[in-house]
PDB file of C-alpha atoms in Angstrom:
ATOM      1  CA  MET A   6       0.000   0.000   0.000  1.00  0.00           C
ATOM      2  CA  CYS A   7       1.424   3.357  -0.947  1.00  0.00           C
ATOM      3  CA  ALA A   8       1.602   6.487   1.202  1.00  0.00           C
ATOM      4  CA  ARG A   9      -0.603   8.479  -1.194  1.00  0.00           C
ATOM      5  CA  CYS A  10      -3.458   6.006  -0.829  1.00  0.00           C
ATOM      6  CA  LEU A  11      -3.354   6.308   2.973  1.00  0.00           C
ATOM      7  CA  PHE A  12      -2.723  10.005   3.533  1.00  0.00           C
ATOM      8  CA  GLY A  13      -3.535  11.725   0.265  1.00  0.00           C
ATOM      9  CA  PHE A  14      -0.974  13.568  -1.820  1.00  0.00           C
ATOM     10  CA  GLN A  15       1.101  14.778   1.129  1.00  0.00           C
ATOM     11  CA  SER A  16       3.372  12.024   2.477  1.00  0.00           C
ATOM     12  CA  PRO A  17       3.712  11.845   6.298  1.00  0.00           C
ATOM     13  CA  PRO A  18       6.997  11.239   8.134  1.00  0.00           C
ATOM     14  CA  LEU A  19       8.555   7.788   7.967  1.00  0.00           C
ATOM     15  CA  SER A  20       7.932   7.196  11.673  1.00  0.00           C
ATOM     16  CA  VAL A  21       4.177   7.542  11.165  1.00  0.00           C
ATOM     17  CA  LEU A  22       4.290   5.184   8.200  1.00  0.00           C
ATOM     18  CA  ALA A  23       6.220   2.609  10.208  1.00  0.00           C
ATOM     19  CA  ARG A  24       3.709   2.830  13.070  1.00  0.00           C
ATOM     20  CA  VAL A  25       0.767   2.382  10.709  1.00  0.00           C
ATOM     21  CA  ALA A  26       2.481  -0.533   9.008  1.00  0.00           C
ATOM     22  CA  ARG A  27       3.062  -2.316  12.306  1.00  0.00           C
ATOM     23  CA  HIS A  28      -0.584  -1.911  13.379  1.00  0.00           C
ATOM     24  CA  VAL A  29      -1.975  -3.076  10.039  1.00  0.00           C
ATOM     25  CA  ALA A  30       0.359  -6.071   9.931  1.00  0.00           C
ATOM     26  CA  PHE A  31      -0.503  -6.996  13.526  1.00  0.00           C
ATOM     27  CA  TYR A  32      -4.291  -6.785  13.226  1.00  0.00           C
ATOM     28  CA  CYS A  33      -4.668  -8.139   9.691  1.00  0.00           C
ATOM     29  CA  ASN A  34      -1.920 -10.777   9.922  1.00  0.00           C
ATOM     30  CA  PHE A  35      -0.014  -9.773   6.779  1.00  0.00           C
ATOM     31  CA  GLU A  36       3.103  -7.802   5.970  1.00  0.00           C
ATOM     32  CA  LEU A  37       2.755  -4.277   4.573  1.00  0.00           C
ATOM     33  CA  VAL A  38       5.293  -3.082   2.032  1.00  0.00           C
ATOM     34  CA  LEU A  39       5.531   0.737   1.832  1.00  0.00           C
ATOM     35  CA  ASP A  40       6.753   2.304  -1.383  1.00  0.00           C
ATOM     36  CA  THR A  41       6.085   5.367  -3.488  1.00  0.00           C
ATOM     37  CA  GLY A  42       3.983   3.503  -6.069  1.00  0.00           C
ATOM     38  CA  CYS A  43       0.544   1.937  -5.791  1.00  0.00           C
ATOM     39  CA  MET A  44       1.659  -1.701  -5.515  1.00  0.00           C
ATOM     40  CA  PRO A  45      -0.672  -4.084  -3.623  1.00  0.00           C
ATOM     41  CA  PRO A  46       0.449  -5.369  -0.196  1.00  0.00           C
ATOM     42  CA  ARG A  47       2.496  -8.578  -0.053  1.00  0.00           C
ATOM     43  CA  ARG A  48       0.467 -11.004   2.018  1.00  0.00           C
ATOM     44  CA  VAL A  49       1.921 -13.757   4.186  1.00  0.00           C
ATOM     45  CA  PRO A  50      -0.082 -17.017   4.137  1.00  0.00           C
ATOM     46  CA  ILE A  51      -1.940 -17.716   7.379  1.00  0.00           C
ATOM     47  CA  SER A  52      -1.032 -20.887   9.220  1.00  0.00           C
ATOM     48  CA  PRO A  53      -3.524 -23.753   8.757  1.00  0.00           C
ATOM     49  CA  ASN A  54      -3.485 -24.297  12.536  1.00  0.00           C
ATOM     50  CA  ILE A  55      -4.692 -20.770  13.277  1.00  0.00           C
ATOM     51  CA  GLU A  56      -8.054 -22.048  14.541  1.00  0.00           C
ATOM     52  CA  VAL A  57      -6.274 -24.275  17.057  1.00  0.00           C
ATOM     53  CA  LEU A  58      -4.174 -21.315  18.211  1.00  0.00           C
ATOM     54  CA  ILE A  59      -7.285 -19.138  18.582  1.00  0.00           C
ATOM     55  CA  GLN A  60      -8.900 -21.761  20.787  1.00  0.00           C
ATOM     56  CA  GLU A  61      -5.676 -22.040  22.780  1.00  0.00           C
ATOM     57  CA  ALA A  62      -5.644 -18.264  23.282  1.00  0.00           C
ATOM     58  CA  CYS A  63      -9.263 -18.317  24.505  1.00  0.00           C
ATOM     59  CA  THR A  64      -8.419 -21.113  26.931  1.00  0.00           C
ATOM     60  CA  GLN A  65      -5.504 -19.118  28.337  1.00  0.00           C
ATOM     61  CA  LEU A  66      -7.669 -15.998  28.659  1.00  0.00           C
ATOM     62  CA  ARG A  67     -10.353 -17.868  30.620  1.00  0.00           C
ATOM     63  CA  ALA A  68      -7.705 -19.071  33.058  1.00  0.00           C
ATOM     64  CA  GLN A  69      -6.445 -15.514  33.719  1.00  0.00           C
ATOM     65  CA  VAL A  70      -7.843 -13.370  36.555  1.00  0.00           C
ATOM     66  CA  LYS A  71      -7.550 -10.245  34.412  1.00  0.00           C
ATOM     67  CA  PRO A  72      -7.588 -11.355  30.761  1.00  0.00           C
ATOM     68  CA  ASN A  73      -4.961  -9.598  28.679  1.00  0.00           C
ATOM     69  CA  ILE A  74      -5.588 -10.283  25.011  1.00  0.00           C
ATOM     70  CA  LEU A  75      -2.571  -8.447  23.630  1.00  0.00           C
ATOM     71  CA  ASP A  76      -0.165 -10.154  26.008  1.00  0.00           C
ATOM     72  CA  THR A  77      -1.634 -13.585  25.204  1.00  0.00           C
ATOM     73  CA  ILE A  78      -1.376 -12.980  21.458  1.00  0.00           C
ATOM     74  CA  LYS A  79       2.225 -11.796  21.851  1.00  0.00           C
ATOM     75  CA  LYS A  80       3.211 -14.936  23.794  1.00  0.00           C
ATOM     76  CA  ILE A  81       1.665 -17.184  21.153  1.00  0.00           C
ATOM     77  CA  LYS A  82       3.409 -15.242  18.391  1.00  0.00           C
ATOM     78  CA  ASP A  83       6.795 -15.533  20.146  1.00  0.00           C
ATOM     79  CA  ARG A  84       6.299 -19.298  20.524  1.00  0.00           C
ATOM     80  CA  THR A  85       4.781 -20.179  17.135  1.00  0.00           C
ATOM     81  CA  GLY A  86       5.565 -17.199  14.908  1.00  0.00           C
ATOM     82  CA  VAL A  87       1.861 -16.722  14.023  1.00  0.00           C
ATOM     83  CA  ALA A  88       0.235 -13.354  14.796  1.00  0.00           C
ATOM     84  CA  LEU A  89      -3.400 -13.974  15.676  1.00  0.00           C
ATOM     85  CA  PRO A  90      -5.962 -11.310  14.665  1.00  0.00           C
ATOM     86  CA  TYR A  91      -6.797  -9.245  17.745  1.00  0.00           C
ATOM     87  CA  HIS A  92     -10.479  -8.681  17.015  1.00  0.00           C
ATOM     88  CA  THR A  93     -11.014 -12.333  16.116  1.00  0.00           C
ATOM     89  CA  VAL A  94      -9.565 -13.485  19.433  1.00  0.00           C
ATOM     90  CA  ARG A  95     -11.480 -10.797  21.325  1.00  0.00           C
ATOM     91  CA  ASN A  96     -14.853 -11.613  19.743  1.00  0.00           C
ATOM     92  CA  ARG A  97     -14.272 -15.336  20.155  1.00  0.00           C
ATOM     93  CA  PHE A  98     -13.340 -14.879  23.824  1.00  0.00           C
ATOM     94  CA  HIS A  99     -16.449 -12.805  24.559  1.00  0.00           C
ATOM     95  CA  GLY A 100     -18.687 -15.283  22.702  1.00  0.00           C
ATOM     96  CA  LYS A 101     -19.666 -12.879  19.919  1.00  0.00           C
ATOM     97  CA  HIS A 102     -18.304 -15.115  17.159  1.00  0.00           C
ATOM     98  CA  VAL A 103     -18.048 -18.875  16.677  1.00  0.00           C
ATOM     99  CA  PRO A 104     -15.570 -20.922  14.575  1.00  0.00           C
ATOM    100  CA  PRO A 105     -16.244 -20.854  10.816  1.00  0.00           C
ATOM    101  CA  ARG A 106     -17.215 -24.509  10.799  1.00  0.00           C
ATOM    102  CA  GLN A 107     -19.920 -23.898  13.399  1.00  0.00           C
ATOM    103  CA  ALA A 108     -21.048 -20.617  11.838  1.00  0.00           C
ATOM    104  CA  HIS A 109     -22.017 -22.270   8.533  1.00  0.00           C
ATOM    105  CA  VAL A 110     -23.627 -25.412   9.923  1.00  0.00           C
ATOM    106  CA  ASN A 111     -27.062 -24.357   8.668  1.00  0.00           C
ATOM    107  CA  GLN A 112     -25.669 -24.024   5.139  1.00  0.00           C
ATOM    108  CA  GLN A 113     -24.263 -27.569   5.040  1.00  0.00           C
ATOM    109  CA  LEU A 114     -26.050 -30.352   3.241  1.00  0.00           C
ATOM    110  CA  LEU A 115     -25.554 -32.749   6.161  1.00  0.00           C
ATOM    111  CA  SER A 116     -25.632 -31.913   9.844  1.00  0.00           C
ATOM    112  CA  PRO A 117     -22.423 -32.508  11.849  1.00  0.00           C
ATOM    113  CA  GLU A 118     -23.955 -35.660  13.362  1.00  0.00           C
ATOM    114  CA  LYS A 119     -24.821 -37.096   9.937  1.00  0.00           C
ATOM    115  CA  GLU A 120     -21.374 -36.202   8.572  1.00  0.00           C
ATOM    116  CA  ARG A 121     -19.790 -37.968  11.551  1.00  0.00           C
ATOM    117  CA  VAL A 122     -21.819 -41.079  10.765  1.00  0.00           C
ATOM    118  CA  LEU A 123     -20.798 -40.879   7.102  1.00  0.00           C
ATOM    119  CA  VAL A 124     -17.112 -40.477   7.991  1.00  0.00           C
ATOM    120  CA  ASP A 125     -17.244 -43.491  10.333  1.00  0.00           C
ATOM    121  CA  TRP A 126     -18.942 -45.503   7.598  1.00  0.00           C
ATOM    122  CA  ILE A 127     -16.236 -44.476   5.094  1.00  0.00           C
ATOM    123  CA  LYS A 128     -13.492 -45.583   7.513  1.00  0.00           C
ATOM    124  CA  PHE A 129     -15.198 -48.916   8.136  1.00  0.00           C
ATOM    125  CA  LEU A 130     -15.647 -49.682   4.436  1.00  0.00           C
ATOM    126  CA  SER A 131     -12.051 -48.643   3.742  1.00  0.00           C
ATOM    127  CA  GLU A 132     -10.738 -51.037   6.397  1.00  0.00           C
ATOM    128  CA  THR A 133     -12.836 -53.912   5.035  1.00  0.00           C
ATOM    129  CA  GLY A 134     -11.598 -53.402   1.468  1.00  0.00           C
ATOM    130  CA  HIS A 135     -14.800 -51.862   0.072  1.00  0.00           C
ATOM    131  CA  PRO A 136     -14.049 -48.115  -0.166  1.00  0.00           C
ATOM    132  CA  LEU A 137     -16.577 -45.656  -1.526  1.00  0.00           C
ATOM    133  CA  SER A 138     -16.054 -43.702  -4.741  1.00  0.00           C
ATOM    134  CA  LYS A 139     -17.274 -40.228  -5.642  1.00  0.00           C
ATOM    135  CA  ARG A 140     -20.400 -41.680  -7.197  1.00  0.00           C
ATOM    136  CA  THR A 141     -21.276 -44.032  -4.328  1.00  0.00           C
ATOM    137  CA  ILE A 142     -20.625 -41.450  -1.605  1.00  0.00           C
ATOM    138  CA  ARG A 143     -23.102 -39.111  -3.290  1.00  0.00           C
ATOM    139  CA  LYS A 144     -25.742 -41.819  -3.046  1.00  0.00           C
ATOM    140  CA  LYS A 145     -24.983 -42.308   0.652  1.00  0.00           C
ATOM    141  CA  ALA A 146     -25.255 -38.571   1.304  1.00  0.00           C
ATOM    142  CA  GLU A 147     -28.500 -38.364  -0.668  1.00  0.00           C
ATOM    143  CA  ALA A 148     -29.945 -41.232   1.386  1.00  0.00           C
ATOM    144  CA  LEU A 149     -29.095 -39.393   4.614  1.00  0.00           C
ATOM    145  CA  CYS A 150     -30.594 -36.000   3.721  1.00  0.00           C
ATOM    146  CA  GLN A 151     -33.039 -36.844   0.902  1.00  0.00           C
ATOM    147  CA  GLN A 152     -31.360 -34.182  -1.249  1.00  0.00           C
ATOM    148  CA  LYS A 153     -28.972 -34.515  -4.164  1.00  0.00           C
ATOM    149  CA  PRO A 154     -25.461 -33.135  -3.398  1.00  0.00           C
ATOM    150  CA  SER A 155     -23.983 -30.437  -5.592  1.00  0.00           C
ATOM    151  CA  LYS A 156     -20.878 -30.861  -7.733  1.00  0.00           C
ATOM    152  CA  THR A 157     -18.642 -29.100  -5.189  1.00  0.00           C
ATOM    153  CA  TRP A 158     -20.042 -30.873  -2.125  1.00  0.00           C
ATOM    154  CA  ILE A 159     -17.250 -33.461  -2.030  1.00  0.00           C
ATOM    155  CA  VAL A 160     -14.567 -30.728  -2.008  1.00  0.00           C
ATOM    156  CA  TYR A 161     -16.017 -29.016   1.051  1.00  0.00           C
ATOM    157  CA  PHE A 162     -16.766 -32.362   2.712  1.00  0.00           C
ATOM    158  CA  LEU A 163     -13.083 -33.313   2.486  1.00  0.00           C
ATOM    159  CA  ARG A 164     -12.045 -29.912   3.872  1.00  0.00           C
ATOM    160  CA  ARG A 165     -14.283 -30.364   6.906  1.00  0.00           C
ATOM    161  CA  ASN A 166     -13.087 -33.933   7.471  1.00  0.00           C
ATOM    162  CA  PRO A 167      -9.332 -34.139   6.823  1.00  0.00           C
ATOM    163  CA  GLU A 168      -9.129 -37.667   8.280  1.00  0.00           C
ATOM    164  CA  VAL A 169     -10.467 -39.044   4.979  1.00  0.00           C
ATOM    165  CA  LYS A 170      -9.151 -38.372   1.490  1.00  0.00           C
ATOM    166  CA  LEU A 171      -9.375 -39.566  -2.103  1.00  0.00           C
ATOM    167  CA  GLY A 172      -6.752 -42.146  -3.056  1.00  0.00           C
ATOM    168  CA  ARG A 173      -5.972 -45.107  -5.280  1.00  0.00           C
ATOM    169  CA  PRO A 174      -6.168 -48.295  -3.162  1.00  0.00           C
ATOM    170  CA  SER A 175      -4.348 -51.434  -4.238  1.00  0.00           C
ATOM    171  CA  GLY A 176      -6.222 -54.492  -5.406  1.00  0.00           C
ATOM    172  CA  LEU A 177      -7.088 -57.226  -2.881  1.00  0.00           C
ATOM    173  CA  ASP A 178      -8.517 -60.661  -3.571  1.00  0.00           C
ATOM    174  CA  PRO A 179     -12.059 -61.063  -2.148  1.00  0.00           C
ATOM    175  CA  LYS A 180     -11.038 -64.195  -0.206  1.00  0.00           C
ATOM    176  CA  ARG A 181      -8.179 -62.332   1.440  1.00  0.00           C
ATOM    177  CA  ALA A 182     -10.437 -59.388   2.160  1.00  0.00           C
ATOM    178  CA  GLN A 183     -12.912 -61.690   3.886  1.00  0.00           C
ATOM    179  CA  ALA A 184     -10.205 -63.168   6.121  1.00  0.00           C
ATOM    180  CA  PHE A 185      -8.437 -59.867   6.760  1.00  0.00           C
ATOM    181  CA  ASN A 186     -10.404 -58.448   9.685  1.00  0.00           C
ATOM    182  CA  LYS A 187      -9.478 -57.252  13.166  1.00  0.00           C
ATOM    183  CA  PRO A 188     -10.732 -60.258  15.203  1.00  0.00           C
ATOM    184  CA  VAL A 189      -8.862 -62.755  12.991  1.00  0.00           C
ATOM    185  CA  VAL A 190      -5.646 -60.705  12.993  1.00  0.00           C
ATOM    186  CA  HIS A 191      -5.745 -60.160  16.768  1.00  0.00           C
ATOM    187  CA  ARG A 192      -6.422 -63.853  17.327  1.00  0.00           C
ATOM    188  CA  HIS A 193      -3.436 -64.780  15.157  1.00  0.00           C
ATOM    189  CA  PHE A 194      -0.998 -62.576  17.055  1.00  0.00           C
ATOM    190  CA  ASP A 195      -2.380 -63.703  20.422  1.00  0.00           C
ATOM    191  CA  LEU A 196      -1.674 -67.322  19.515  1.00  0.00           C
ATOM    192  CA  LEU A 197       1.759 -66.357  18.187  1.00  0.00           C
ATOM    193  CA  MET A 198       2.689 -64.626  21.456  1.00  0.00           C
ATOM    194  CA  GLN A 199       1.487 -67.628  23.451  1.00  0.00           C
ATOM    195  CA  ILE A 200       3.783 -69.937  21.480  1.00  0.00           C
ATOM    196  CA  ILE A 201       6.758 -67.565  21.782  1.00  0.00           C
ATOM    197  CA  ARG A 202       6.331 -67.299  25.561  1.00  0.00           C
ATOM    198  CA  LYS A 203       5.638 -71.007  26.038  1.00  0.00           C
ATOM    199  CA  TYR A 204       8.772 -72.202  24.258  1.00  0.00           C
ATOM    200  CA  GLU A 205      10.858 -69.103  25.163  1.00  0.00           C
ATOM    201  CA  ILE A 206      11.770 -68.380  21.557  1.00  0.00           C
ATOM    202  CA  PRO A 207      14.348 -65.536  21.373  1.00  0.00           C
ATOM    203  CA  ILE A 208      13.499 -62.525  19.270  1.00  0.00           C
ATOM    204  CA  GLU A 209      16.408 -63.154  16.881  1.00  0.00           C
ATOM    205  CA  ASN A 210      14.824 -66.489  15.884  1.00  0.00           C
ATOM    206  CA  VAL A 211      11.565 -64.932  14.698  1.00  0.00           C
ATOM    207  CA  TYR A 212      11.478 -64.265  10.954  1.00  0.00           C
ATOM    208  CA  ASN A 213       8.927 -63.104   8.450  1.00  0.00           C
ATOM    209  CA  MET A 214       9.127 -64.248   4.834  1.00  0.00           C
ATOM    210  CA  ASP A 215       7.079 -63.058   1.886  1.00  0.00           C
ATOM    211  CA  GLU A 216       7.167 -63.245  -1.885  1.00  0.00           C
ATOM    212  CA  LYS A 217       6.399 -60.786  -4.642  1.00  0.00           C
ATOM    213  CA  GLY A 218       5.953 -61.498  -8.333  1.00  0.00           C
ATOM    214  CA  CYS A 219       6.895 -59.116 -11.136  1.00  0.00           C
ATOM    215  CA  LYS A 220       7.345 -59.290 -14.878  1.00  0.00           C
ATOM    216  CA  ARG A 221      10.767 -58.914 -16.437  1.00  0.00           C
ATOM    217  CA  GLY A 222       9.481 -56.534 -19.079  1.00  0.00           C
ATOM    218  CA  GLY A 223       7.690 -54.376 -16.535  1.00  0.00           C
ATOM    219  CA  GLY A 224       4.238 -55.538 -17.574  1.00  0.00           C
ATOM    220  CA  ARG A 225       1.839 -54.047 -20.055  1.00  0.00           C
ATOM    221  CA  ASN A 226       0.336 -51.530 -17.661  1.00  0.00           C
ATOM    222  CA  ASP A 227       1.824 -48.084 -18.135  1.00  0.00           C
ATOM    223  CA  SER A 228       3.097 -46.309 -15.030  1.00  0.00           C
ATOM    224  CA  ASN A 229       2.274 -42.716 -14.089  1.00  0.00           C
ATOM    225  CA  GLN A 230       5.869 -41.612 -14.663  1.00  0.00           C
ATOM    226  CA  LYS A 231       6.273 -38.822 -17.236  1.00  0.00           C
ATOM    227  CA  TYR A 232       9.176 -38.227 -19.624  1.00  0.00           C
ATOM    228  CA  PHE A 233      10.596 -35.275 -21.543  1.00  0.00           C
ATOM    229  CA  VAL A 234       9.676 -35.398 -25.225  1.00  0.00           C
ATOM    230  CA  HIS A 235       9.793 -33.126 -28.239  1.00  0.00           C
ATOM    231  CA  ARG A 236       6.723 -30.900 -28.309  1.00  0.00           C
ATOM    232  CA  SER A 237       6.171 -30.907 -32.079  1.00  0.00           C
ATOM    233  CA  CYS A 238       7.247 -34.518 -32.724  1.00  0.00           C
ATOM    234  CA  ARG A 239       4.346 -36.980 -33.051  1.00  0.00           C
ATOM    235  CA  PRO A 240       3.809 -39.814 -32.381  1.00  0.00           C
ATOM    236  CA  ARG A 241       5.955 -40.260 -29.273  1.00  0.00           C
ATOM    237  CA  TYR A 242       7.354 -43.644 -28.196  1.00  0.00           C
ATOM    238  CA  ARG A 243       9.407 -45.190 -25.424  1.00  0.00           C
ATOM    239  CA  ALA A 244      11.295 -48.435 -25.942  1.00  0.00           C
ATOM    240  CA  ARG A 245       9.966 -51.082 -23.560  1.00  0.00           C
ATOM    241  CA  SER A 246      10.513 -54.809 -23.282  1.00  0.00           C
ATOM    242  CA  GLY A 247       7.538 -57.046 -23.986  1.00  0.00           C
ATOM    243  CA  ASN A 248       8.916 -59.956 -21.944  1.00  0.00           C
ATOM    244  CA  LEU A 249       6.139 -61.177 -19.633  1.00  0.00           C
ATOM    245  CA  GLU A 250       8.225 -63.843 -17.866  1.00  0.00           C
ATOM    246  CA  LEU A 251       7.320 -63.895 -14.173  1.00  0.00           C
ATOM    247  CA  VAL A 252      10.103 -63.469 -11.612  1.00  0.00           C
ATOM    248  CA  THR A 253       9.520 -64.236  -7.933  1.00  0.00           C
ATOM    249  CA  ILE A 254      11.293 -62.115  -5.323  1.00  0.00           C
ATOM    250  CA  ILE A 255      11.615 -63.569  -1.804  1.00  0.00           C
ATOM    251  CA  GLU A 256      12.367 -61.366   1.189  1.00  0.00           C
ATOM    252  CA  CYS A 257      13.097 -62.355   4.780  1.00  0.00           C
ATOM    253  CA  VAL A 258      13.218 -59.962   7.745  1.00  0.00           C
ATOM    254  CA  CYS A 259      14.054 -60.780  11.362  1.00  0.00           C
ATOM    255  CA  ALA A 260      12.062 -59.400  14.294  1.00  0.00           C
ATOM    256  CA  ASN A 261      15.181 -57.674  15.677  1.00  0.00           C
ATOM    257  CA  GLY A 262      15.407 -55.448  12.581  1.00  0.00           C
ATOM    258  CA  THR A 263      18.019 -57.336  10.535  1.00  0.00           C
ATOM    259  CA  ASP A 264      17.207 -58.686   7.106  1.00  0.00           C
ATOM    260  CA  LEU A 265      18.571 -61.076   4.507  1.00  0.00           C
ATOM    261  CA  LEU A 266      19.374 -60.189   0.937  1.00  0.00           C
ATOM    262  CA  PRO A 267      16.383 -60.747  -1.347  1.00  0.00           C
ATOM    263  CA  GLY A 268      16.327 -63.866  -3.480  1.00  0.00           C
ATOM    264  CA  PHE A 269      15.238 -63.887  -7.132  1.00  0.00           C
ATOM    265  CA  VAL A 270      13.631 -67.028  -8.584  1.00  0.00           C
ATOM    266  CA  PHE A 271      13.508 -67.313 -12.365  1.00  0.00           C
ATOM    267  CA  SER A 272      11.504 -69.868 -14.273  1.00  0.00           C
ATOM    268  CA  GLY A 273      13.618 -72.866 -15.360  1.00  0.00           C
ATOM    269  CA  LYS A 274      13.289 -75.229 -18.291  1.00  0.00           C
ATOM    270  CA  GLU A 275      14.402 -78.425 -16.549  1.00  0.00           C
ATOM    271  CA  PHE A 276      14.881 -79.784 -13.022  1.00  0.00           C
ATOM    272  CA  SER A 277      18.253 -80.324 -11.403  1.00  0.00           C
ATOM    273  CA  ARG A 278      18.930 -83.526  -9.454  1.00  0.00           C
ATOM    274  CA  GLU A 279      20.657 -81.551  -6.712  1.00  0.00           C
ATOM    275  CA  TRP A 280      17.326 -80.013  -5.773  1.00  0.00           C
ATOM    276  CA  PHE A 281      15.954 -83.405  -4.741  1.00  0.00           C
ATOM    277  CA  GLU A 282      19.002 -84.727  -2.851  1.00  0.00           C
ATOM    278  CA  VAL A 283      18.552 -84.938   0.920  1.00  0.00           C
ATOM    279  CA  ASP A 284      21.467 -84.087   3.211  1.00  0.00           C
ATOM    280  CA  PRO A 285      22.327 -87.130   5.357  1.00  0.00           C
ATOM    281  CA  GLY A 286      22.797 -84.866   8.365  1.00  0.00           C
ATOM    282  CA  ILE A 287      19.146 -83.880   8.303  1.00  0.00           C
ATOM    283  CA  GLY A 288      17.203 -86.303  10.527  1.00  0.00           C
TER     284      GLY A 288
END
């Protein structure tokens, strides 16, 4: 903001400009750049945790015998580096204003209780391997409020509930999904701990082994990786092997944090007799 816009054509002393700049930056939470032109102010992005800091300031003010808003804001700024708006903290402390999420509850498609139920249902379906998509979540929301959601409803729903997000889950076989549940997993580890304690098995003798299959040519599915190409040259290609031979990778990790080098198993054309020989020392 320029001096002419604030005080007309006559520029005040620099001390007055500095004082005004400090007050504006303190109350509005942005930096003010003074120059002789009419350039717009350079704003500093507000911290995403500003609502948490405002609630913390109100909690500290309620615990004080004589609430001092300026002193509380200064202490929070010295500790976090975020300058809270004075009037926002003051109005929130005196109960004149409420958080933005509570202020616009009447404008939401779903009430906070219904959104909480929907979020819990999303978490449950995600854990069981049946996550909701954009299309199916709209149907769930419409069933809760008997009203069709707008196109931007999902965007604001995700902003209000950061514990859920849109992602690309990996594929899981239905049989594995049916067996992969909390009671079965807890039961498995309870039995495992009973055996380890019963036979006093040391931690360095507990291993986990798993296998992973991949194709030598990388498979036919294209990855999301992008490459630099000539803008005007078409068509564009990338040399890629078409070998679909399956290679098995075996990994083994010990419970104490050590691991063995991975083993690679390639498909063979004939059997070796050494594979079927039994060591005499093995009883």
